[in-house]
């Protein structure tokens, strides 16, 4: 309200308001290493658009590599960067985007007897793709730090360190998309902090920066990239980029996260969250497996013969209609992306509220068991 009264709006391309300096300083102090040059768009899609433009302008190269199991936004370049079915819906006509297989394939297995060998095979595949596309044409490798809509998937140990090494070897920028997990969702302030020693060149975040109270996002770069744009324009802009009221909201929200130790609260509840995910998975034959990190989880559903009951782009199966009905009747709401069932409660949830939510989900899943014939 204070910002609304004092200065409700200044176009970010015309001047810098005081709260922008404060928010930039705060985010720069929280981000590791020299990640500090930043802009504040209005959405995750816009932040990823800015990241793509930044990488292309800085490197003078054009191509962007993304995972197939990914989502980066609904605007032109962000949608083309997306790997899942939503890219097809947009026409899939924008050049310059290359898709790579995730290190956890859905329908086949990587060669290797150990996870380390399989991880190296995934990195070999990525490097071969870089070489076949031409390193001198690739501006950016753009991955979600933790794949969100595609199933709460973290890459195996050592994979992101290997991606960082490939980027360094071929002078490609590394972008970690934190739109879903940034600012505490996984028990670390940023998802990429789960990967020891990995510092991306570009980071984007959105939902968590204001706890979605107002639309705002962030695109941050390392110092040497920021300094390059002192001599040339970024070439990206938006009417509501760096909106004073939204930045004031984000500033107060991030302070609250720190002052109230919300991150510590997530870390404290995380083992209980995972125990509940495990218990429910074991209690319902329709659940093949689960994944959980911090306060972010996902159940994978399978059929009686172990096959996948539905692909994300196909019409919703009647079994999931029955589950959604039971889920709603049990007082829950959430993201339904069959065959994935996401769990993402508020980071400030109490332990009692969390356990109550899981009890309700447990009841709803009996409808899915029955509908799939278990």
XYZ file of N, CA, C and O in Angstrom, residues 85-184:
400
model
N 3.853 -31.612 -24.420
C 2.825 -31.496 -25.463
C 2.354 -30.066 -25.715
O 1.823 -29.770 -26.788
N 2.539 -29.172 -24.753
C 2.061 -27.798 -24.944
C 2.818 -27.081 -26.062
O 2.328 -26.123 -26.636
N 4.019 -27.562 -26.369
C 4.758 -27.001 -27.515
C 4.023 -27.316 -28.806
O 3.925 -26.474 -29.695
N 3.517 -28.525 -28.939
C 2.817 -28.905 -30.181
C 1.579 -28.052 -30.368
O 1.247 -27.662 -31.487
N 0.886 -27.764 -29.268
C -0.354 -27.005 -29.369
C -0.115 -25.606 -29.930
O -1.008 -25.003 -30.523
N 1.091 -25.095 -29.745
C 1.414 -23.764 -30.255
C 1.862 -23.748 -31.699
O 2.174 -22.689 -32.237
N 1.945 -24.918 -32.305
C 2.319 -24.988 -33.704
C 3.705 -25.526 -33.965
O 3.980 -26.049 -35.045
N 4.618 -25.363 -32.989
C 5.970 -25.929 -33.116
C 6.685 -25.434 -34.369
O 7.310 -26.202 -35.094
N 6.608 -24.120 -34.608
C 7.156 -23.571 -35.853
C 8.389 -22.678 -35.655
O 8.970 -22.213 -36.638
N 8.778 -22.398 -34.410
C 9.847 -21.422 -34.166
C 11.209 -22.114 -34.271
O 11.468 -23.090 -33.560
N 12.102 -21.625 -35.126
C 13.407 -22.282 -35.287
C 14.358 -21.966 -34.137
O 14.148 -21.036 -33.363
N 15.410 -22.771 -34.044
C 16.478 -22.470 -33.100
C 16.413 -23.231 -31.790
O 17.241 -23.003 -30.906
N 15.447 -24.145 -31.646
C 15.298 -24.885 -30.390
C 15.498 -26.374 -30.643
O 14.899 -26.944 -31.546
N 16.332 -26.986 -29.817
C 16.716 -28.384 -29.975
C 16.337 -29.132 -28.700
O 16.553 -28.633 -27.593
N 15.774 -30.332 -28.843
C 15.348 -31.105 -27.678
C 16.305 -32.260 -27.394
O 16.741 -32.961 -28.311
N 16.582 -32.429 -26.099
C 17.430 -33.523 -25.633
C 16.636 -34.425 -24.701
O 15.694 -33.980 -24.042
N 17.017 -35.683 -24.621
C 16.357 -36.612 -23.714
C 16.784 -36.339 -22.271
O 17.965 -36.071 -22.004
N 15.826 -36.414 -21.362
C 16.142 -36.274 -19.948
C 17.019 -37.443 -19.496
O 16.992 -38.525 -20.093
N 17.792 -37.254 -18.429
C 18.639 -38.353 -17.952
C 17.843 -39.510 -17.345
O 18.411 -40.544 -17.023
N 16.521 -39.317 -17.143
C 15.638 -40.409 -16.739
C 14.614 -40.632 -17.854
O 13.523 -40.074 -17.827
N 14.922 -41.452 -18.877
C 13.974 -41.678 -19.976
C 12.703 -42.367 -19.480
O 12.716 -43.067 -18.459
N 11.617 -42.168 -20.207
C 10.320 -42.713 -19.800
C 10.084 -44.117 -20.356
O 9.501 -44.970 -19.697
N 10.560 -44.376 -21.578
C 10.205 -45.625 -22.252
C 11.398 -46.519 -22.567
O 11.259 -47.526 -23.254
N 12.580 -46.182 -22.092
C 13.753 -47.012 -22.335
C 14.783 -46.740 -21.244
O 14.601 -45.824 -20.437
N 15.823 -47.535 -21.195
C 16.847 -47.409 -20.153
C 18.185 -47.035 -20.766
O 18.549 -47.510 -21.848
N 18.916 -46.209 -20.039
C 20.278 -45.889 -20.445
C 21.180 -47.086 -20.178
O 20.980 -47.849 -19.225
N 22.193 -47.256 -21.010
C 23.135 -48.358 -20.836
C 24.020 -48.107 -19.622
O 24.472 -46.988 -19.382
N 24.267 -49.170 -18.872
C 25.145 -49.064 -17.704
C 24.644 -49.907 -16.562
O 23.440 -50.046 -16.346
N 25.589 -50.483 -15.805
C 25.222 -51.336 -14.672
C 25.025 -50.538 -13.386
O 24.397 -51.023 -12.449
N 25.578 -49.340 -13.328
C 25.465 -48.511 -12.133
C 24.864 -47.162 -12.513
O 24.857 -46.778 -13.692
N 24.373 -46.438 -11.509
C 23.834 -45.107 -11.790
C 24.911 -44.195 -12.348
O 24.658 -43.375 -13.238
N 26.136 -44.338 -11.859
C 27.240 -43.511 -12.360
C 27.469 -43.756 -13.847
O 27.663 -42.817 -14.626
N 27.428 -45.021 -14.263
C 27.624 -45.344 -15.685
C 26.466 -44.822 -16.532
O 26.680 -44.308 -17.635
N 25.242 -44.946 -16.009
C 24.082 -44.446 -16.762
C 24.101 -42.925 -16.864
O 23.727 -42.349 -17.890
N 24.555 -42.275 -15.797
C 24.670 -40.814 -15.822
C 25.690 -40.380 -16.864
O 25.457 -39.427 -17.626
N 26.815 -41.083 -16.917
C 27.836 -40.740 -17.909
C 27.317 -40.962 -19.320
O 27.615 -40.185 -20.232
N 26.512 -42.000 -19.506
C 25.922 -42.248 -20.823
C 24.996 -41.105 -21.226
O 25.001 -40.654 -22.383
N 24.197 -40.611 -20.271
C 23.313 -39.479 -20.553
C 24.119 -38.240 -20.926
O 23.742 -37.485 -21.835
N 25.224 -38.023 -20.246
C 26.093 -36.879 -20.567
C 26.761 -37.065 -21.922
O 26.924 -36.102 -22.684
N 27.149 -38.308 -22.253
C 27.739 -38.575 -23.571
C 26.739 -38.260 -24.673
O 27.092 -37.691 -25.714
N 25.479 -38.627 -24.452
C 24.425 -38.338 -25.432
C 24.263 -36.835 -25.620
O 24.139 -36.346 -26.749
N 24.258 -36.102 -24.503
C 24.101 -34.645 -24.596
C 25.278 -34.016 -25.327
O 25.095 -33.149 -26.201
N 26.493 -34.465 -25.005
C 27.665 -33.880 -25.664
C 27.680 -34.207 -27.156
O 28.029 -33.355 -27.988
N 27.279 -35.420 -27.511
C 27.212 -35.767 -28.940
C 26.194 -34.887 -29.658
O 26.418 -34.462 -30.798
N 25.090 -34.605 -28.979
C 24.073 -33.736 -29.583
C 24.639 -32.328 -29.785
O 24.416 -31.692 -30.817
N 25.383 -31.831 -28.799
C 26.031 -30.523 -28.927
C 26.962 -30.511 -30.140
O 26.969 -29.573 -30.950
N 27.766 -31.578 -30.278
C 28.715 -31.646 -31.388
C 27.998 -31.735 -32.732
O 28.424 -31.125 -33.721
N 26.905 -32.501 -32.790
C 26.169 -32.640 -34.046
C 25.413 -31.371 -34.419
O 25.222 -31.073 -35.611
N 24.964 -30.616 -33.436
C 24.288 -29.339 -33.709
C 25.278 -28.236 -34.053
O 24.933 -27.273 -34.741
N 26.512 -28.391 -33.543
C 27.537 -27.377 -33.767
C 27.676 -26.465 -32.565
O 26.815 -25.603 -32.347
N 28.722 -26.634 -31.756
C 28.885 -25.802 -30.556
C 28.865 -24.301 -30.848
O 28.413 -23.511 -30.012
N 29.340 -23.931 -32.030
C 29.379 -22.508 -32.375
C 28.008 -21.938 -32.710
O 27.883 -20.743 -32.990
N 26.976 -22.785 -32.706
C 25.618 -22.303 -32.979
C 24.744 -22.296 -31.723
O 23.617 -21.809 -31.758
N 25.243 -22.860 -30.616
C 24.415 -23.056 -29.410
C 24.705 -21.971 -28.384
O 25.820 -21.862 -27.864
N 23.693 -21.187 -28.095
C 23.837 -20.101 -27.118
C 23.607 -20.576 -25.696
O 24.250 -20.097 -24.756
N 22.672 -21.523 -25.535
C 22.147 -21.784 -24.198
C 21.706 -23.233 -24.039
O 21.069 -23.796 -24.927
N 22.054 -23.834 -22.909
C 21.398 -25.058 -22.437
C 20.492 -24.631 -21.292
O 20.952 -24.106 -20.284
N 19.203 -24.842 -21.479
C 18.175 -24.309 -20.581
C 17.380 -25.480 -19.992
O 16.582 -26.105 -20.666
N 17.636 -25.786 -18.712
C 16.968 -26.895 -18.043
C 16.246 -26.399 -16.794
O 16.710 -25.474 -16.120
N 15.124 -27.047 -16.463
C 14.532 -26.846 -15.144
C 15.449 -27.491 -14.107
O 15.880 -28.630 -14.277
N 15.723 -26.787 -13.016
C 16.579 -27.365 -11.970
C 15.967 -28.648 -11.431
O 16.666 -29.629 -11.171
N 14.665 -28.626 -11.232
C 13.878 -29.816 -10.898
C 12.684 -29.788 -11.847
O 11.920 -28.822 -11.838
N 12.554 -30.797 -12.688
C 11.427 -30.818 -13.628
C 10.133 -30.812 -12.820
O 9.904 -31.675 -11.980
N 9.251 -29.842 -13.088
C 8.052 -29.662 -12.285
C 6.844 -30.378 -12.838
O 6.464 -31.451 -12.386
N 6.195 -29.774 -13.850
C 4.990 -30.351 -14.429
C 5.219 -31.739 -14.993
O 4.296 -32.553 -15.051
N 6.447 -32.053 -15.385
C 6.780 -33.361 -15.955
C 7.009 -34.444 -14.925
O 7.378 -35.562 -15.284
N 6.829 -34.115 -13.623
C 6.888 -35.202 -12.647
C 7.810 -35.056 -11.460
O 8.145 -36.042 -10.820
N 8.268 -33.850 -11.130
C 9.169 -33.623 -9.977
C 10.390 -34.542 -10.114
O 10.616 -35.465 -9.322
N 11.163 -34.299 -11.147
C 12.303 -35.146 -11.481
C 13.602 -34.388 -11.265
O 13.811 -33.313 -11.829
N 14.473 -34.948 -10.427
C 15.817 -34.406 -10.233
C 16.805 -35.257 -11.012
O 16.703 -36.490 -11.008
N 17.752 -34.641 -11.696
C 18.745 -35.441 -12.415
C 19.596 -36.245 -11.446
O 19.727 -35.887 -10.274
N 20.183 -37.340 -11.908
C 20.998 -38.178 -11.028
C 22.274 -37.464 -10.581
O 22.692 -36.470 -11.184
N 22.867 -37.990 -9.534
C 24.081 -37.415 -8.969
C 25.151 -37.277 -10.043
O 25.445 -38.215 -10.780
N 25.727 -36.098 -10.135
C 26.819 -35.844 -11.070
C 26.382 -35.336 -12.423
O 27.213 -34.816 -13.195
N 25.091 -35.438 -12.747
C 24.648 -35.051 -14.080
C 24.773 -33.547 -14.308
O 25.328 -33.114 -15.324
N 24.258 -32.742 -13.396
C 24.304 -31.297 -13.602
C 25.739 -30.769 -13.580
O 26.065 -29.802 -14.276
N 26.598 -31.411 -12.794
C 28.017 -31.030 -12.831
C 28.599 -31.325 -14.212
O 29.407 -30.539 -14.742
N 28.161 -32.433 -14.802
C 28.613 -32.764 -16.153
C 28.088 -31.797 -17.193
O 28.796 -31.441 -18.151
N 26.839 -31.349 -17.030
C 26.268 -30.358 -17.949
C 27.044 -29.046 -17.844
O 27.357 -28.408 -18.861
N 27.368 -28.657 -16.613
C 28.156 -27.430 -16.409
C 29.508 -27.545 -17.131
O 29.977 -26.578 -17.758
N 30.126 -28.720 -17.051
C 31.425 -28.926 -17.700
C 31.296 -28.860 -19.226
O 32.169 -28.295 -19.907
N 30.224 -29.430 -19.770
C 29.991 -29.352 -21.225
C 29.819 -27.905 -21.656
O 30.377 -27.464 -22.676
N 29.049 -27.146 -20.891
C 28.844 -25.730 -21.225
C 30.171 -24.967 -21.206
O 30.449 -24.154 -22.094
N 30.986 -25.225 -20.200
C 32.289 -24.548 -20.116
C 33.194 -24.946 -21.279
O 33.898 -24.106 -21.850
N 33.169 -26.220 -21.633
C 34.040 -26.729 -22.696
C 33.714 -26.094 -24.038
O 34.633 -25.775 -24.824
N 32.422 -25.855 -24.311
C 32.011 -25.383 -25.627
C 31.498 -23.939 -25.604
O 30.898 -23.484 -26.577
N 31.749 -23.235 -24.517
C 31.373 -21.813 -24.392
C 29.881 -21.613 -24.644
O 29.468 -20.775 -25.449
N 29.097 -22.408 -23.946
C 27.636 -22.324 -23.982
C 27.167 -21.868 -22.612
O 27.712 -22.295 -21.582
N 26.184 -21.002 -22.540
C 25.655 -20.566 -21.257
C 24.719 -21.624 -20.682
O 24.008 -22.300 -21.417
N 24.714 -21.749 -19.356
C 23.823 -22.663 -18.652
C 22.756 -21.864 -17.918
O 23.066 -20.972 -17.129
N 21.510 -22.186 -18.201
C 20.370 -21.515 -17.557
C 19.589 -22.525 -16.736
O 19.150 -23.557 -17.248
N 19.390 -22.241 -15.447
C 18.535 -23.053 -14.590
C 17.205 -22.328 -14.392
O 17.170 -21.229 -13.836
N 16.149 -22.966 -14.866
C 14.793 -22.423 -14.749
C 14.238 -22.820 -13.375
O 13.980 -23.993 -13.117
N 14.047 -21.820 -12.508
C 13.574 -22.033 -11.137
C 12.153 -21.501 -10.952
O 11.746 -21.203 -9.819
N 11.411 -21.362 -12.037
C 10.083 -20.752 -11.944
C 9.191 -21.508 -10.969
O 8.446 -20.900 -10.195
N 9.257 -22.839 -10.961
C 8.415 -23.620 -10.055
C 9.044 -23.817 -8.689
O 8.331 -23.900 -7.686
N 10.368 -23.919 -8.607
C 10.978 -24.350 -7.339
C 11.780 -23.273 -6.621
O 12.193 -23.482 -5.477
N 12.024 -22.134 -7.272
C 12.828 -21.097 -6.648
C 12.193 -20.512 -5.396
O 10.975 -20.443 -5.271
N 13.016 -20.108 -4.455
C 12.622 -19.504 -3.187
C 11.968 -20.514 -2.236
O 10.972 -20.216 -1.597
N 12.580 -21.714 -2.163
C 12.310 -22.579 -1.039
C 11.524 -23.841 -1.244
O 11.440 -24.671 -0.329
